[in-house]
């Protein structure tokens, strides 16, 4: 019998240096894909998967994320006075319930593993999800919902993955897998393998379901690649005593932490929208000279 996944951790304390100067004063998680901040898209994914508590690991200059997930009383009143009920309803729909969010500070950007560890007291002794907000998953089914189904079927820890061309495996965390009663058991995890040495072409997509034992490992985790406390290193240790499974996401993934990924996310999400999609298609055709 598996425990229910109720809580999700969103590490949002990174500096976003690949997206300067945009991220000098604005957190990269607040950049918009169409008209929603990137972080809202990812919180939407978690809500669609039944997550009840949203834990943000923030840092300096990220307070605006906290404001985004709060009621803006003056704005609500103005919208109401002007009869903008559709906008008001939209804001209310997007807002997690009072008490369903927690914010904690990482204090120093020591790495993703350290950011996750900062959520240990709020998560407590139960399995939980981690969603990297800069990785947008666009597909028929929200990625985390599929992962929770997999978790309910076979338990263990899960890592979301997607297929990348062999020529790109050196840019990602890659997992090696073997088939185990229809599930993909992870046999190996390698961070950015040298060209030609990757155990598969399954790249880590920034979605995880982890057991709370990961916190005990992170507690004493040494700094790894880039001088940062790496989540992958702690997962490799945990995999010695607990099973890990890969969940392949069938859809498109956009790394909005990179310039090209961000631009393509806006095109892909925009084209899907009923309001702007059709005109966007016409404008893009014009731009491409057709
Ligand atoms: P990234 O390496 O993609 O984010 O970390 P970054 O450090 O913000 O970006 P660059 O490389 O400088 O452009 C993956 C995720 O982990 C979070 C980031 O916010 C991002 O969501 N993170 C990373 C933390 O919360 N704390 C850290 O110390 C490092």
XYZ file of C-alpha atoms and ligand atoms in Angstrom:
319
model
C 0.000 0.000 0.000
C 1.583 3.315 -1.074
C 1.141 6.575 0.813
C -0.685 9.336 -1.029
C 1.444 12.074 -2.650
C 0.020 15.236 -1.099
C 2.925 17.681 -1.156
C 5.063 19.120 -3.924
C 8.316 21.042 -3.656
C 9.150 23.787 -6.162
C 12.821 24.821 -5.926
C 12.851 28.443 -7.099
C 16.040 29.743 -5.490
C 18.331 29.487 -8.543
C 19.955 32.622 -9.956
C 18.846 32.123 -13.570
C 22.188 33.314 -14.936
C 21.495 31.818 -18.364
C 18.664 34.282 -18.789
C 20.380 37.544 -17.847
C 19.649 40.414 -18.074
C 15.928 39.453 -17.879
C 16.488 37.775 -14.515
C 18.433 40.599 -12.892
C 15.356 41.955 -11.091
C 12.668 39.397 -12.043
C 12.805 35.721 -11.014
C 12.911 33.501 -14.103
C 9.884 31.656 -12.700
C 7.839 34.858 -13.116
C 8.609 35.287 -16.825
C 5.401 34.653 -18.742
C 4.545 31.931 -21.179
C 1.618 33.561 -23.010
C -0.084 35.297 -20.056
C 0.799 33.011 -17.141
C 4.055 33.065 -15.198
C 6.098 29.912 -15.752
C 5.618 28.962 -12.074
C 1.816 29.131 -12.472
C 1.949 26.600 -15.329
C 3.874 24.193 -13.085
C 1.592 24.731 -10.077
C -1.346 24.038 -12.449
C 0.307 20.715 -13.362
C 0.679 19.795 -9.685
C -2.920 20.758 -8.873
C -4.182 18.683 -11.796
C -2.315 15.737 -10.245
C -4.128 16.177 -6.918
C -1.327 17.907 -4.966
C -2.729 19.623 -1.873
C 0.254 21.510 -0.462
C 2.693 23.609 -2.474
C 6.133 24.216 -0.970
C 8.324 26.885 -2.552
C 12.026 26.990 -1.738
C 12.842 30.605 -2.514
C 15.799 32.946 -2.158
C 16.657 36.624 -2.244
C 14.654 38.633 -4.765
C 11.970 35.955 -5.117
C 9.329 37.519 -2.844
C 7.189 38.363 -5.864
C 6.481 34.612 -6.246
C 4.898 34.659 -2.789
C 2.818 37.694 -3.778
C 1.685 35.939 -6.924
C 0.163 33.120 -4.875
C -1.671 35.514 -2.548
C -4.816 37.606 -2.904
C -4.155 41.132 -4.199
C -6.978 42.836 -2.361
C -6.805 46.218 -4.183
C -6.705 44.518 -7.572
C -9.664 42.272 -6.718
C -11.702 45.266 -5.551
C -10.888 47.301 -8.663
C -11.770 44.395 -10.969
C -15.023 43.899 -9.086
C -15.938 47.623 -9.257
C -15.271 47.612 -12.999
C -17.393 44.510 -13.544
C -14.414 42.465 -14.812
C -15.853 39.244 -13.435
C -14.107 36.930 -15.900
C -10.658 38.224 -14.896
C -11.604 38.077 -11.220
C -12.836 34.496 -11.524
C -9.605 33.564 -13.331
C -7.482 34.958 -10.495
C -9.550 33.095 -7.907
C -9.318 29.829 -9.850
C -5.522 30.047 -10.020
C -5.093 30.676 -6.303
C -4.255 27.702 -4.058
C -6.433 27.574 -0.918
C -5.374 29.570 2.162
C -2.841 27.515 4.118
C -2.029 25.288 1.133
C 1.256 27.061 0.364
C 4.536 27.234 2.306
C 7.592 29.320 1.559
C 11.050 28.686 2.922
C 14.363 30.298 1.994
C 17.411 28.449 0.789
C 19.603 31.370 2.005
C 22.430 30.515 -0.422
C 22.142 28.801 -3.847
C 24.163 25.724 -2.900
C 22.503 23.473 -5.471
C 19.261 21.660 -6.229
C 19.910 18.937 -3.628
C 20.353 21.582 -0.949
C 17.182 23.394 -2.105
C 15.138 20.183 -1.756
C 16.692 19.506 1.670
C 15.495 22.959 2.831
C 11.901 21.656 2.516
C 12.485 18.701 4.895
C 10.502 19.988 7.899
C 7.564 21.105 5.794
C 7.402 17.793 3.888
C 7.846 15.648 7.013
C 7.900 11.872 6.876
C 5.938 11.196 3.697
C 6.731 10.674 0.004
C 6.522 13.884 -2.021
C 6.887 15.346 -5.505
C 9.544 17.739 -6.793
C 8.850 19.874 -9.858
C 11.559 22.024 -11.437
C 9.607 25.100 -12.492
C 11.709 25.965 -15.515
C 10.851 22.670 -17.215
C 7.404 22.967 -18.813
C 5.711 19.713 -19.815
C 3.098 20.142 -22.537
C 1.079 17.035 -23.299
C -2.325 15.451 -23.249
C -1.956 14.381 -19.621
C -0.081 16.469 -17.011
C 3.261 14.721 -16.381
C 2.925 14.493 -12.597
C -0.541 12.887 -12.836
C 0.938 10.040 -14.909
C 3.811 9.666 -12.448
C 1.468 9.437 -9.464
C -0.464 6.689 -11.263
C 2.821 4.832 -11.797
C 3.753 5.351 -8.147
C 0.395 3.953 -7.022
C 0.951 0.894 -9.233
C 4.511 -0.018 -8.199
C 5.649 2.305 -5.390
C 9.322 3.244 -5.044
C 10.836 6.513 -6.259
C 10.095 7.910 -9.723
C 11.995 10.131 -12.123
C 10.284 11.771 -15.105
C 12.236 11.268 -18.340
C 11.902 12.104 -22.031
C 13.641 10.806 -25.123
C 16.423 12.923 -26.599
C 18.496 12.282 -29.744
C 21.760 10.369 -29.114
C 23.684 13.482 -30.179
C 22.239 15.448 -27.208
C 22.570 12.998 -24.300
C 25.754 14.752 -23.041
C 23.637 17.827 -22.160
C 21.323 16.038 -19.706
C 21.066 13.768 -16.707
C 20.541 10.323 -18.263
C 19.098 7.152 -16.717
C 19.732 3.547 -17.726
C 16.659 1.271 -17.449
C 15.577 -2.359 -17.533
C 12.048 -3.661 -17.996
C 10.554 -4.999 -14.768
C 7.003 -6.348 -15.065
C 6.035 -3.587 -17.475
C 7.700 -0.820 -15.432
C 11.063 0.740 -16.277
C 13.385 0.108 -13.331
C 16.322 2.515 -13.232
C 19.683 0.760 -13.185
C 21.963 3.772 -13.543
C 21.922 7.592 -13.292
C 24.610 9.682 -14.946
C 24.863 13.462 -14.962
C 25.846 14.762 -18.444
C 27.632 11.604 -19.716
C 30.572 12.088 -22.096
C 29.596 11.685 -25.769
C 29.091 8.057 -26.743
C 28.894 6.760 -23.147
C 25.213 7.376 -22.256
C 23.404 4.235 -20.992
C 20.230 5.263 -22.911
C 18.638 8.322 -24.485
C 16.227 8.893 -21.578
C 16.898 12.364 -20.137
C 15.726 13.545 -16.722
C 12.886 16.036 -17.207
C 12.663 17.774 -13.820
C 9.834 15.788 -12.213
C 10.434 13.442 -9.276
C 8.530 11.446 -6.683
C 10.836 10.779 -3.754
C 10.625 9.004 -0.438
C 11.497 11.094 2.644
C 14.686 9.035 3.197
C 16.257 11.357 0.607
C 16.432 14.073 3.297
C 18.651 11.955 5.564
C 21.032 11.420 2.641
C 21.006 15.093 1.617
C 21.824 16.062 5.201
C 25.427 14.852 4.743
C 25.671 15.045 0.959
C 29.058 16.398 -0.164
C 29.253 19.011 -2.903
C 29.440 17.415 -6.340
C 29.555 18.707 -9.934
C 29.901 22.494 -10.179
C 30.643 22.668 -6.422
C 26.885 22.258 -5.760
C 24.986 19.796 -3.561
C 23.417 17.667 -6.283
C 20.049 15.899 -6.009
C 21.314 13.254 -8.462
C 24.170 12.259 -6.115
C 21.697 11.754 -3.244
C 19.337 9.750 -5.498
C 22.229 7.477 -6.538
C 22.832 6.722 -2.828
C 19.105 6.157 -2.176
C 18.903 3.813 -5.180
C 21.199 1.364 -3.301
C 18.387 0.662 -0.826
C 15.162 1.611 -2.660
C 13.794 1.015 -6.162
C 13.714 3.862 -8.699
C 11.495 3.828 -11.791
C 11.517 5.998 -14.913
C 8.279 7.538 -16.174
C 8.505 8.522 -19.836
C 6.551 11.668 -20.579
C 4.751 11.531 -23.911
C 4.680 15.186 -24.894
C 6.827 18.229 -25.489
C 9.253 19.625 -22.913
C 10.497 23.212 -22.891
C 13.422 24.368 -20.753
C 12.325 27.935 -20.083
C 15.622 28.549 -18.262
C 17.229 28.850 -21.715
C 16.462 31.570 -24.249
C 15.456 29.228 -27.066
C 13.386 26.975 -24.774
C 11.528 29.996 -23.436
C 10.783 31.399 -26.901
C 9.612 28.005 -28.189
C 7.397 27.507 -25.115
C 5.630 30.765 -25.910
C 5.058 29.654 -29.499
C 3.858 26.161 -28.524
C 1.574 27.275 -25.675
C 0.324 30.252 -27.719
C -0.607 28.084 -30.716
C -2.648 25.827 -28.417
C -4.715 28.678 -27.043
C -8.168 29.294 -28.457
C -7.941 33.075 -28.034
C -4.544 33.856 -29.575
C -3.664 30.575 -31.353
C -5.400 31.119 -34.736
C -4.075 34.677 -35.262
C -0.663 33.633 -34.022
C -0.547 30.943 -36.707
C -1.338 33.540 -39.402
C 1.321 35.932 -38.082
C 3.935 33.182 -37.818
C 3.210 32.094 -41.396
C 3.725 35.710 -42.539
C 6.950 35.942 -40.573
C 8.251 32.731 -42.089
C 7.530 34.155 -45.558
C 4.765 31.794 -46.615
P 19.138 25.437 -12.793
O 20.596 25.245 -12.777
O 18.395 25.133 -14.042
O 18.737 26.921 -12.402
O 18.490 24.669 -11.566
P 19.564 28.198 -12.147
O 20.740 27.938 -11.280
O 18.573 29.214 -11.670
O 19.943 28.616 -13.636
P 21.273 29.096 -14.325
O 22.035 27.839 -14.611
O 21.972 30.053 -13.416
O 20.749 29.780 -15.570
C 17.333 23.858 -11.672
C 16.274 24.291 -10.681
O 16.779 24.229 -9.350
C 16.607 25.457 -8.692
C 16.465 26.511 -9.791
O 15.670 27.598 -9.329
C 15.799 25.721 -10.895
O 14.391 25.706 -10.745
N 17.768 25.707 -7.831
C 19.021 25.515 -8.309
C 17.579 26.124 -6.532
O 16.429 26.311 -6.068
N 18.667 26.329 -5.740
C 19.929 26.145 -6.189
O 20.884 26.341 -5.406
C 20.112 25.726 -7.511
